[in-house]
Coordinates of C-alpha atoms in Angstrom, one line a residue:
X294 CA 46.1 -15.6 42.5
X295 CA 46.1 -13.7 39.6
X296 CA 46.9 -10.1 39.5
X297 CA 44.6 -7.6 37.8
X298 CA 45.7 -6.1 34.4
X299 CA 47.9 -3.8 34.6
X300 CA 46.9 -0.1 34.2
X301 CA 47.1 0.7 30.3
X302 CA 47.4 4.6 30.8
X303 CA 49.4 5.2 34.2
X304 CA 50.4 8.1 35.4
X305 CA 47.8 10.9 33.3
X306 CA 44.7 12.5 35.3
X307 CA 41.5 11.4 34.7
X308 CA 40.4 13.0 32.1
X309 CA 43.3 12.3 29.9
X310 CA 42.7 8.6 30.8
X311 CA 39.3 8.7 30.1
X312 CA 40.1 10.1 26.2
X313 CA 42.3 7.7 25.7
X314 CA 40.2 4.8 26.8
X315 CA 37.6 6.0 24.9
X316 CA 40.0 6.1 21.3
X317 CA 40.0 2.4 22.0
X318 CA 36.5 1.4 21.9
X319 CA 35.2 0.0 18.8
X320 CA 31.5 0.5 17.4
X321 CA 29.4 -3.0 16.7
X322 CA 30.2 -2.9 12.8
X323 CA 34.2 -2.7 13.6
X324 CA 34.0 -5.7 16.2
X325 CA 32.2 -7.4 13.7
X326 CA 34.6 -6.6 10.9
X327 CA 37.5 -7.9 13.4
X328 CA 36.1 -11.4 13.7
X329 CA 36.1 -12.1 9.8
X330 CA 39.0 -12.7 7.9
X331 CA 39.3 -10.9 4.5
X332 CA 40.4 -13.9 2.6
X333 CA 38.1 -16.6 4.4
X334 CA 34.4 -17.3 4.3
X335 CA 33.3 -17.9 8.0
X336 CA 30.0 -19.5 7.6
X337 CA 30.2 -21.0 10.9
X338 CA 29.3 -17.6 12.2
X339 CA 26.1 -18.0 11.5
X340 CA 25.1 -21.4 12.1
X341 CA 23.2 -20.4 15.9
X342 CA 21.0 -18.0 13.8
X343 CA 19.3 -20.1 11.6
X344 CA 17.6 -23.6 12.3
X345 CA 19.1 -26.6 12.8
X346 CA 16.2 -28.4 11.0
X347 CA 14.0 -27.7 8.4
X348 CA 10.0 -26.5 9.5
X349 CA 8.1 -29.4 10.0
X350 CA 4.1 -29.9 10.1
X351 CA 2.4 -26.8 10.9
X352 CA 5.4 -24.8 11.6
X353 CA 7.0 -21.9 9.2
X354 CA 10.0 -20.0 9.2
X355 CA 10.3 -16.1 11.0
X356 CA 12.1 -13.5 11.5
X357 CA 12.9 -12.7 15.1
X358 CA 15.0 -9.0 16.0
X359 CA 16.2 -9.0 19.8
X360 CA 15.7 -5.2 20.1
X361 CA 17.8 -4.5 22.7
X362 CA 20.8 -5.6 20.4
X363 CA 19.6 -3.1 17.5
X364 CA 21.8 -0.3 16.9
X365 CA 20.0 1.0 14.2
X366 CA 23.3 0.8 11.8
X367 CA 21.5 -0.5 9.1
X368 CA 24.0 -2.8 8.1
X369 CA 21.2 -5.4 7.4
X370 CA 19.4 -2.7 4.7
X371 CA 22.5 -2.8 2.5
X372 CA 23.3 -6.2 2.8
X373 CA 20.0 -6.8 1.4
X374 CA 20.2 -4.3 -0.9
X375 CA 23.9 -5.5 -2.6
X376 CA 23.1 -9.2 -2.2
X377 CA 19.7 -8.4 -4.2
X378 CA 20.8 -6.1 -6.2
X379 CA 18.2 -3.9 -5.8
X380 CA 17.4 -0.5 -7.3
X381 CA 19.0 2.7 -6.0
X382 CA 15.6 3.7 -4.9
X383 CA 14.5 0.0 -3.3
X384 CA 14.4 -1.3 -0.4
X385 CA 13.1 -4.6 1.1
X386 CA 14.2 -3.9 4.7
X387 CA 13.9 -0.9 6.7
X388 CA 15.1 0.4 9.9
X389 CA 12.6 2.5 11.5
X390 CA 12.6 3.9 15.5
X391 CA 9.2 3.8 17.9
X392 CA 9.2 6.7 20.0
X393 CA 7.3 7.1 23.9
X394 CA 7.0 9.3 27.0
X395 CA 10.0 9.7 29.3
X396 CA 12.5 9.6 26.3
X397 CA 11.9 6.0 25.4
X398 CA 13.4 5.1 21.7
X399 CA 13.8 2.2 20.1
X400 CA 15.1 1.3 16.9
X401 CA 12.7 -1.3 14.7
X402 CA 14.3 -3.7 11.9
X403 CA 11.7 -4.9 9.6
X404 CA 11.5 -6.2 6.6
X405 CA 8.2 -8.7 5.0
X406 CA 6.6 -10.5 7.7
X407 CA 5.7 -14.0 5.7
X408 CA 2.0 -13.7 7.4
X409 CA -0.5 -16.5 8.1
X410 CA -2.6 -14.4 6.0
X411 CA -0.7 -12.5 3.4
X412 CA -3.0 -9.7 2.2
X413 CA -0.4 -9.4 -0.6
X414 CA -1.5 -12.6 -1.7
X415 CA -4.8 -12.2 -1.1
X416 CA -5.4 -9.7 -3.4
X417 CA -3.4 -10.2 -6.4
X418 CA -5.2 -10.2 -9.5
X419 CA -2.7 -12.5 -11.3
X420 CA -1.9 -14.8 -8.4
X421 CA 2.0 -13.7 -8.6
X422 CA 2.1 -14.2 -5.0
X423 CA 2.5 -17.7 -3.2
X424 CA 3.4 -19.1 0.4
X425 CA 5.6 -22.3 0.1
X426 CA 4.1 -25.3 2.3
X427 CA 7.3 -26.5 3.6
X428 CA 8.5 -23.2 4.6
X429 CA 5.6 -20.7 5.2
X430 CA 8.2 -17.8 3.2
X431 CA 5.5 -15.3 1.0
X432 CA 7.4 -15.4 -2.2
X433 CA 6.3 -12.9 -5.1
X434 CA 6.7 -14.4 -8.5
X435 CA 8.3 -11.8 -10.8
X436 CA 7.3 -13.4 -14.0
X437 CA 3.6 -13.3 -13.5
X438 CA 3.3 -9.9 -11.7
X439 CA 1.7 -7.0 -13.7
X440 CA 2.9 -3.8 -12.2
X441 CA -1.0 -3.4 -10.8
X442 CA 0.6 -2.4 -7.2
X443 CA -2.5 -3.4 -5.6
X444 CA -0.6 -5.8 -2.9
X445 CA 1.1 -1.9 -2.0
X446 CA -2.4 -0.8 -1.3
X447 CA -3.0 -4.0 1.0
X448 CA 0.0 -4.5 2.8
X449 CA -0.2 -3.1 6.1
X450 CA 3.5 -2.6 6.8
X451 CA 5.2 -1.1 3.8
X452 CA 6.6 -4.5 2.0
X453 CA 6.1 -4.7 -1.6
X454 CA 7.8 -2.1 -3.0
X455 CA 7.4 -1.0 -7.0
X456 CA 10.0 -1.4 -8.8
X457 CA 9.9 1.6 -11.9
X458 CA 12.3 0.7 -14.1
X459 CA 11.0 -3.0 -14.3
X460 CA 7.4 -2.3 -14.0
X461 CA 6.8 -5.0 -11.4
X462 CA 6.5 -5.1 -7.2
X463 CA 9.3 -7.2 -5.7
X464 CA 10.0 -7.6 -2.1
X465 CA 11.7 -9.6 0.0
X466 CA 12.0 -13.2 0.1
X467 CA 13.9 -14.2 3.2
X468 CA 16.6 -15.0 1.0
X469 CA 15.0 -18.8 0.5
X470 CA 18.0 -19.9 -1.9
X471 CA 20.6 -19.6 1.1
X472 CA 18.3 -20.8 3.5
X473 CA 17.5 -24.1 1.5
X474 CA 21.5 -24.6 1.1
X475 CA 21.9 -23.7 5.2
X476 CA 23.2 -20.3 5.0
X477 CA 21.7 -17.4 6.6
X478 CA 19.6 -14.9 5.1
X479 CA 22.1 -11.6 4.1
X480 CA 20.7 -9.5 6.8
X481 CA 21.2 -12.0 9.4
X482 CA 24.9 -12.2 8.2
X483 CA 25.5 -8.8 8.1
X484 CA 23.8 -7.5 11.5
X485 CA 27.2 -7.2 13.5
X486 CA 25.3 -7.6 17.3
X487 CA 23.3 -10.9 15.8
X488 CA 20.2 -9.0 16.1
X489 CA 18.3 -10.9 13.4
X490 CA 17.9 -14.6 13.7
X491 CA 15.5 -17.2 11.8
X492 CA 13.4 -19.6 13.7
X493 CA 10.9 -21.7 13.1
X494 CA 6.9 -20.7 14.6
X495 CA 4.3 -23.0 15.6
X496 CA 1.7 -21.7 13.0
X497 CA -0.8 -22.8 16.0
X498 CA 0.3 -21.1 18.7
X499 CA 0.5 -17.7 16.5
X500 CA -3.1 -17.9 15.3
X501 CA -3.8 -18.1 19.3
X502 CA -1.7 -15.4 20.4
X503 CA -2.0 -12.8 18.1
X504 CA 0.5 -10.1 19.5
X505 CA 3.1 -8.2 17.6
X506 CA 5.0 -5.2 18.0
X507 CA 3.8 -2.2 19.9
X508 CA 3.3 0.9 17.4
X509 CA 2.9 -1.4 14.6
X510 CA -0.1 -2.0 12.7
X511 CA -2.6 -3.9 14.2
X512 CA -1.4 -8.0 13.7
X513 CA -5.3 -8.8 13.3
X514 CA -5.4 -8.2 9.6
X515 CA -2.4 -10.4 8.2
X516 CA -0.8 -12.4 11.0
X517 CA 2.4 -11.5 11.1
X518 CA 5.5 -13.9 12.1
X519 CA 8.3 -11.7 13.2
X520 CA 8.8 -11.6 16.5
X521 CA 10.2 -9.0 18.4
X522 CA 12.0 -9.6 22.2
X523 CA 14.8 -8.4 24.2
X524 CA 13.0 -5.4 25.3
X525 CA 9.6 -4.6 26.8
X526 CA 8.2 -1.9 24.3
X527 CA 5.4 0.5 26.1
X528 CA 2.1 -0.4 24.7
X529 CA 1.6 3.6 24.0
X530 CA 4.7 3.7 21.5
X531 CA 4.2 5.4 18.6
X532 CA 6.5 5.5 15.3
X533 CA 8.3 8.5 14.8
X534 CA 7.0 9.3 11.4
X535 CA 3.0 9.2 12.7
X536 CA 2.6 13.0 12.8
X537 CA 4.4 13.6 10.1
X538 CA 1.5 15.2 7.4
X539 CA 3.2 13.5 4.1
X540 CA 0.7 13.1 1.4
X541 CA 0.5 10.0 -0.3
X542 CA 1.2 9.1 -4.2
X543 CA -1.1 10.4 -6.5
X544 CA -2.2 7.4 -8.4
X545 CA -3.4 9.9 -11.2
X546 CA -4.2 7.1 -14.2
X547 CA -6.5 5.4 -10.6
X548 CA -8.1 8.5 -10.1
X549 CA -8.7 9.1 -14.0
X550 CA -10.4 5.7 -14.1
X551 CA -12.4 6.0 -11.1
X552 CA -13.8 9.6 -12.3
X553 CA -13.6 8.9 -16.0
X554 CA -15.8 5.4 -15.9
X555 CA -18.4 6.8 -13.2
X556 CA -19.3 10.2 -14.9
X557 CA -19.3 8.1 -18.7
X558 CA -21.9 6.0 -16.9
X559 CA -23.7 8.6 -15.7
X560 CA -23.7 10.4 -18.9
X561 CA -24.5 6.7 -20.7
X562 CA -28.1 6.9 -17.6
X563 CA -29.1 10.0 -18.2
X564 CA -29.5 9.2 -22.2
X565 CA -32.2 6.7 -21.6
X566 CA -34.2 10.0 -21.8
X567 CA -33.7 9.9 -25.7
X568 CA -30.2 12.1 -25.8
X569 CA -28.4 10.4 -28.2
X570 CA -25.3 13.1 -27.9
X571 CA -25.4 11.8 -24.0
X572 CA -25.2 8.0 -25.0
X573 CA -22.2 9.7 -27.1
X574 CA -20.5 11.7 -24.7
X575 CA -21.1 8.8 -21.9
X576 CA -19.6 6.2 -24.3
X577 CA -16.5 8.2 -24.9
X578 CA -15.9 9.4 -21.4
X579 CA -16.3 5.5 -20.1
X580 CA -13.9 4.2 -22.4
X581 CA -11.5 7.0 -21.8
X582 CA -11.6 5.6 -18.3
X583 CA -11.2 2.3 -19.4
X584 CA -7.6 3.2 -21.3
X585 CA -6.3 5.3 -18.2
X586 CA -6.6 2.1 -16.4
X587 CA -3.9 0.5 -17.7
X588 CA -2.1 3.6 -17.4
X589 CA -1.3 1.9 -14.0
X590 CA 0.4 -1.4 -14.8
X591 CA 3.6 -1.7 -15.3
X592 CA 2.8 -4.8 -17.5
X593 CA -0.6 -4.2 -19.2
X594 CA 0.2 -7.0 -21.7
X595 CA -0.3 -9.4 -19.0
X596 CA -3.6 -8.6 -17.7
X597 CA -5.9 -11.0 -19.4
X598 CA -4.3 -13.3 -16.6
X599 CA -7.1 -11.0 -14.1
X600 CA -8.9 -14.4 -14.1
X601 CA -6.8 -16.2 -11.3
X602 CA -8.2 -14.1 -8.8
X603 CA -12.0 -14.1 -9.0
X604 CA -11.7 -16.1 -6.1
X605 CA -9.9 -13.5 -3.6
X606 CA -9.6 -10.5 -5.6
X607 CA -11.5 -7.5 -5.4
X608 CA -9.3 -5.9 -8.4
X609 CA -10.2 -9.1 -10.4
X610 CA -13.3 -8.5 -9.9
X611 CA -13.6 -5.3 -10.8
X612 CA -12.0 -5.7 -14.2
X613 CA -14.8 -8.2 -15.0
X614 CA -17.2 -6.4 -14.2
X615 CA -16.1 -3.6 -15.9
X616 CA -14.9 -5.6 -19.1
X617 CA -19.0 -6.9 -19.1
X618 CA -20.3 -3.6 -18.9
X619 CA -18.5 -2.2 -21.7
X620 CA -20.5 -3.0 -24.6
X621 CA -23.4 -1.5 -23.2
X622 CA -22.7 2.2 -23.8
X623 CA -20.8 1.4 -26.4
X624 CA -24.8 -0.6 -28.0
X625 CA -26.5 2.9 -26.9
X626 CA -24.1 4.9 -28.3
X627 CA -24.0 3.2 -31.6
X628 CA -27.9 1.8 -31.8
X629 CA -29.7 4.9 -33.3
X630 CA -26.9 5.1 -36.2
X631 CA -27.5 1.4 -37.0
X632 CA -29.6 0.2 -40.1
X633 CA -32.6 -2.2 -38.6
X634 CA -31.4 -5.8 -38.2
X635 CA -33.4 -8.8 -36.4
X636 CA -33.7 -8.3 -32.4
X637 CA -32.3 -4.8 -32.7
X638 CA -34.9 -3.8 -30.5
X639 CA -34.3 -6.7 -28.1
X640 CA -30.8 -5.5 -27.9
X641 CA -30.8 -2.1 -27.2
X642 CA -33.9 -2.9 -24.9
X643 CA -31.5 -5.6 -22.8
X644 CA -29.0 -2.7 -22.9
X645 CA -31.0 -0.1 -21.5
X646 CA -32.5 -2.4 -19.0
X647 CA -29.6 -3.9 -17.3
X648 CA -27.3 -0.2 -17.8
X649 CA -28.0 1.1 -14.2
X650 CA -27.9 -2.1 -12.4
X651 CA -24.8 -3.1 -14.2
X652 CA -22.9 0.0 -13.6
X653 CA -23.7 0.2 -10.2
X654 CA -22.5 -3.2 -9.2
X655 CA -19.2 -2.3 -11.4
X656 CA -19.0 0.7 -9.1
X657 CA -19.6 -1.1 -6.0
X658 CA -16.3 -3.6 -7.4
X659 CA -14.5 -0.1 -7.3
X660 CA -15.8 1.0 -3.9
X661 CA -14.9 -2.7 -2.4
X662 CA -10.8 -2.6 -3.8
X663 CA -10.1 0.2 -1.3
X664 CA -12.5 -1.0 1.5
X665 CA -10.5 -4.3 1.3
X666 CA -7.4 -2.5 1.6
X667 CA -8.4 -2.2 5.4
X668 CA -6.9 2.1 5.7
X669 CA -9.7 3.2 7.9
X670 CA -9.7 6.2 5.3
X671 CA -11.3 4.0 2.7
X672 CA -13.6 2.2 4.7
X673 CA -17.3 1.4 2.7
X674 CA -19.0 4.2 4.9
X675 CA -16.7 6.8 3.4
X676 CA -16.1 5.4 -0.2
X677 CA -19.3 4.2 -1.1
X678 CA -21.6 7.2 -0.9
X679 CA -18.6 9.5 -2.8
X680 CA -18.3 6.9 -5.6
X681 CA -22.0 6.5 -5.8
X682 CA -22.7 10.2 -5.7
X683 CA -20.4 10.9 -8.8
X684 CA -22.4 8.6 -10.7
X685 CA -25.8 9.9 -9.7
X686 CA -24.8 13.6 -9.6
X687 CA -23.8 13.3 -13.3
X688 CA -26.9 11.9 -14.9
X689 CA -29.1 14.5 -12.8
X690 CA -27.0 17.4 -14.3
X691 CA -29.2 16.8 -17.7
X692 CA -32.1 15.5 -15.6
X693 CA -32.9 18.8 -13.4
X694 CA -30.7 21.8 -12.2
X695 CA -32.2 21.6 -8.6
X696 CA -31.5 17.8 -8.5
X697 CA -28.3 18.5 -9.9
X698 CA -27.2 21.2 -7.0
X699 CA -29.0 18.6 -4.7
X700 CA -26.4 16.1 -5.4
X701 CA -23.5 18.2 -5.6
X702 CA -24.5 19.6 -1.9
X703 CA -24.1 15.9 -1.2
X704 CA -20.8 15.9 -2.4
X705 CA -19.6 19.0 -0.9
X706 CA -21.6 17.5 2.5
X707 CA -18.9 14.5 2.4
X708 CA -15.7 16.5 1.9
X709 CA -17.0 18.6 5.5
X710 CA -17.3 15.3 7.0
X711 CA -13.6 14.7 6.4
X712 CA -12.7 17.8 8.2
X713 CA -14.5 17.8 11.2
X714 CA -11.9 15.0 13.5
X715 CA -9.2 17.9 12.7
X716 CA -9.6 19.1 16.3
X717 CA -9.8 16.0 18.0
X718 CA -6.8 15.8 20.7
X719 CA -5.5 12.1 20.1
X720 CA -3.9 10.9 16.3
X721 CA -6.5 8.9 14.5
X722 CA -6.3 8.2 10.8
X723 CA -9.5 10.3 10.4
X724 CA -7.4 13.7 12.2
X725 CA -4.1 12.5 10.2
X726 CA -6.4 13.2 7.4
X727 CA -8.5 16.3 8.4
X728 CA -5.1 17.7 8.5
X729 CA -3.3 17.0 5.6
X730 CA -6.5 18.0 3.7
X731 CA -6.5 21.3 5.7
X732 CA -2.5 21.8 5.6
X733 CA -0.5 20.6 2.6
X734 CA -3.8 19.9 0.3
X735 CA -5.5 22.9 1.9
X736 CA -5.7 24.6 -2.0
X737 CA -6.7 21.4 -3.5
X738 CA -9.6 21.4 -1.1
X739 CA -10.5 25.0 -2.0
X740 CA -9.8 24.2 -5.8
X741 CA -12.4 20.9 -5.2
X742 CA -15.2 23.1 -3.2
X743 CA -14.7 25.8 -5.7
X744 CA -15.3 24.0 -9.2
X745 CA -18.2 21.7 -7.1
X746 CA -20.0 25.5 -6.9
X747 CA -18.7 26.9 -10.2
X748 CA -20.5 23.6 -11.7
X749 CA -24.0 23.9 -9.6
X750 CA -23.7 27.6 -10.8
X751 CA -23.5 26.7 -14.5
X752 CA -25.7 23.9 -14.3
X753 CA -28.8 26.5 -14.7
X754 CA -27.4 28.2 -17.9
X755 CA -26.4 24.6 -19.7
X756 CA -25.6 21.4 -18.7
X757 CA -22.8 21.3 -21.2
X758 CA -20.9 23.9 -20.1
X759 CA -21.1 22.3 -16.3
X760 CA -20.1 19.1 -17.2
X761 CA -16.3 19.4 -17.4
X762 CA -16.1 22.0 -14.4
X763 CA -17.6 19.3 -12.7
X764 CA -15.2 16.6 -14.4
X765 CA -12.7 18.3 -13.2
X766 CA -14.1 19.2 -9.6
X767 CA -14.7 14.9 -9.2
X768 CA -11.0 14.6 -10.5
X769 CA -9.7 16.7 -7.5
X770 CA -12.1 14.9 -5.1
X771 CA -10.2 11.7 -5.9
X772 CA -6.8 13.3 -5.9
X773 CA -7.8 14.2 -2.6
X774 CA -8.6 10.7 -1.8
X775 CA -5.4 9.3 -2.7
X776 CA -3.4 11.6 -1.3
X777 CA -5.2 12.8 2.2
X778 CA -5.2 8.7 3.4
X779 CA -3.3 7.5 6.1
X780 CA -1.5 4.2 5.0
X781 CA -0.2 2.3 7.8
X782 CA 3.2 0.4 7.6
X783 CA 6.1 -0.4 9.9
X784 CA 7.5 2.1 12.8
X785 CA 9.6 4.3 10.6
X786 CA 11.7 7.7 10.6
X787 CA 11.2 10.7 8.4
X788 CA 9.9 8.6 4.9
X789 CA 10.6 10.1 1.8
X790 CA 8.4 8.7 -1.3
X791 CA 10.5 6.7 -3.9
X792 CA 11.3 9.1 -6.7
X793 CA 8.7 7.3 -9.2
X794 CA 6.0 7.4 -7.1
X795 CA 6.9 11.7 -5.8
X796 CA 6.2 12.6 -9.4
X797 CA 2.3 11.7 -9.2

């Protein structure tokens, strides 16, 4: 029979014991520390948390996090972050905590998902996004990206992240080099409780089941793969960061496009009249929208490649329909200076005729980039009418005061609308947004309603003087837009925006 151990601390009290037993214990990233050998690569450490075998037909590689082995230590963040060598301000896995009644917490480890149905990919404009075959990984190609930060806007859970000093998105990539030589990812190396594994999914079975993490976005839109276990999660677990009222980046050159190319093409309507200083105006103002679009890329020079994603893209489409609509104000602005030539008439006649239809379907390309983005903010039912409304309330400034004021009651009618779910007692996107616009935005708000009257006010002396009160009422509108809208991503703590994006 073998006797117990022997007492380490005999003869002290309790208490003493207890103290001393406790200067013994060791946290997870110690006991990790203690089973690797400074001058020795261990790589059979690791071997039980990847796959034996490669992903065969219809299956993909995954992330799965056992959650009650998460500590929350974030040793997997800066393994990814050294092994990257990412930006002091980047990060391609987080570590986030869901929160619910009773005290329950739980600390989330998340980094890209490598969906079924990568919304990333999806709406790329420049198809620098692809999904290997053999593996399922979402890979983002650096070379082809433009800086357009679109697949931000889709993403429901926070992946892509912008990358300032190179002007391109890159995000994480399940570290496919090591896995294709049999090593593990560097998260799932560094996690000292093994908290991290890779395993292969039945693509199948995923598409059937459809279930994800509790406080997470809703799996519906992109399919996730990670899979969570070790720990029932309650289904009415919320991230910690939800009631946090943290406005959203700016997008300024965004919201100088939108408001720039919809008041220019208002402007470029309302001189079918026979205002040639409209068609003038209009023409300037468009194109002015036009330049502060590229304001946004972080690799203009590469946009001609917009082309790849007609098929899927809503920001591809937009830029052709924008780039065909272009020499239409530009034709009206320039046709009553021009000496007569064969067809003239023709031609400006074409241009006048297909002006409003043309701008309005360019405007409905706008309308659709942020519907597609699924933030329930954006949907058509809000975007539409607001983006539509800017248009129309600018040519009936030089149409008719009273049509004018009309319009911009409109307008005025729709910023109400986003204020009314402010007193509704459960969170909901729309009362996340009712309140930022009536906390930190409040004077935004009551800069936007203010101008919108200042404007309906001038519009009965002269049009002119109007006009760029209520340029610059639309501009805080869509200031308001970016930065009231709830964006959904991954249970998360106290998020502070990356230093590039805080300036906007």
């Amino acid at each position: 029979m073998v006797s117990p151990d022997p007492d380490p601390f005999p003869e002290v009290n309790l208490v003493d014991k207890l103290l001393k037993e406790q200067s013994t214990l060791q946290t997870p990233v110690a006991q990790f520390a203690e089973k690797h050998d400074r001058n020795e690569v261990r790589t059979d450490l690791y071997k039980h948390l990847i796959p034996f075998e490669k992903p065969g037909k219809g299956e993909q590689y995954a992330f799965q996090v056992e959650l009650d082995k998460c500590t929350g230590c974030k040793a997997c963040v800066v393994a990814c972050h050294t092994l990257n060598g990412l930006d002091e301000d980047e990060a391609w896995r987080d570590v986030g905590l869901l929160e619910a009644g009773n005290g329950f917490q739980q600390t989330v480890t998340t980094a890209c998902h490598h969906c079924l149905e990568p919304e990333c990919m999806h709406g790329c404009p420049v198809g620098a996004y692809e999904k290997e075959e053999d593996t399922g990984i979402v890979r983002h190609l650096d070379d082809q990206c433009i800086g357009c930060e679109y697949c931000v806007l889709k993403c429901p859970y926070d992946v892509p992240k912008y990358s300032h000093d190179r002007g391109i998105v890159r995000k994480c990539d399940m570290c496919h080099q090591r896995l294709a030589d049999g090593e593990a990812p560097a998260c799932v190396q560094a996690c000292p409780t093994g908290a991290i594994s890779i395993i292969k999914v039945d693509q199948a079975e995923l598409r059937a089941e459809n279930e994800f993490l509790p406080g997470a976005p809703t799996p519906q839109i992109t399919l996730p793969t990670t899979r969570y276990i070790g720990r029932d999660v309650p289904l009415n677990a919320v991230p910690a960061h939800q009631s946090r009222l943290s406005p959203q980046p700016a997008h300024w050159p965004l919201a100088l496009m939108l408001v720039l190319t919809q008041i220019g093409l208002g402007l470029t309507a309302a001189s079918l009249i026979g205002n040639t200083a409209l068609a003038i105006v209009g023409f300037i103002i468009f194109n002015a929208g036009m330049g502060a679009a590229t304001l946004h890329l972080g690799k203009p020079q590469k946009a001609w490649r917009f082309f790849l994603g007609l098929k899927r893209s809503w920001l591809s489409r937009e830029i052709l329909a924008f780039s065909m609509l272009a020499p239409i104000p530009a034709v009206l602005a320039a046709a009553p200076f021009l000496p007569e030539f064969p067809f003239k008439e023709l031609v400006t006649g074409a241009a006048k005729l297909s002006l409003i239809p043309l701008s309005l379907g360019a405007i409905f390309t706008s309308v659709m980039i942020y519907h597609d983005t699924k933030r329930i903010n954006w949907h058509l039912r809000h975007t539409a009418p607001a983006f539509m409304l800017t248009f129309v309330t600018t040519a009936a400034l030089f149409l008719h005061p009273a049509l004018f004021i009309l319009c911009a009651t409109g307008l005025a009618a729709l910023e109400g609308l986003t204020l009314l779910p402010s007193r509704e007692e459960k969170w909901s996107p729309a009362r996340h947004q009712a309140q930022l616009r009536l906390g930190p935005l409040k004077k935004v708000l009551d800069f936007r309603l203010l101008t919108l009257a200042a404007a309906a006010l001038l519009s009965f002396f002269n049009p002119w003087l109007s006009l760029p009160v209520f340029l610059a009422s639309e501009l805080l509108s869509r200031h308001l837009f970016f930065r009231s809208v709830h964006a959904p991503k991954m249970p998360g703590g106290l998020h502070t925006p990356q230093p590039h994006l805080a300036h906007n």
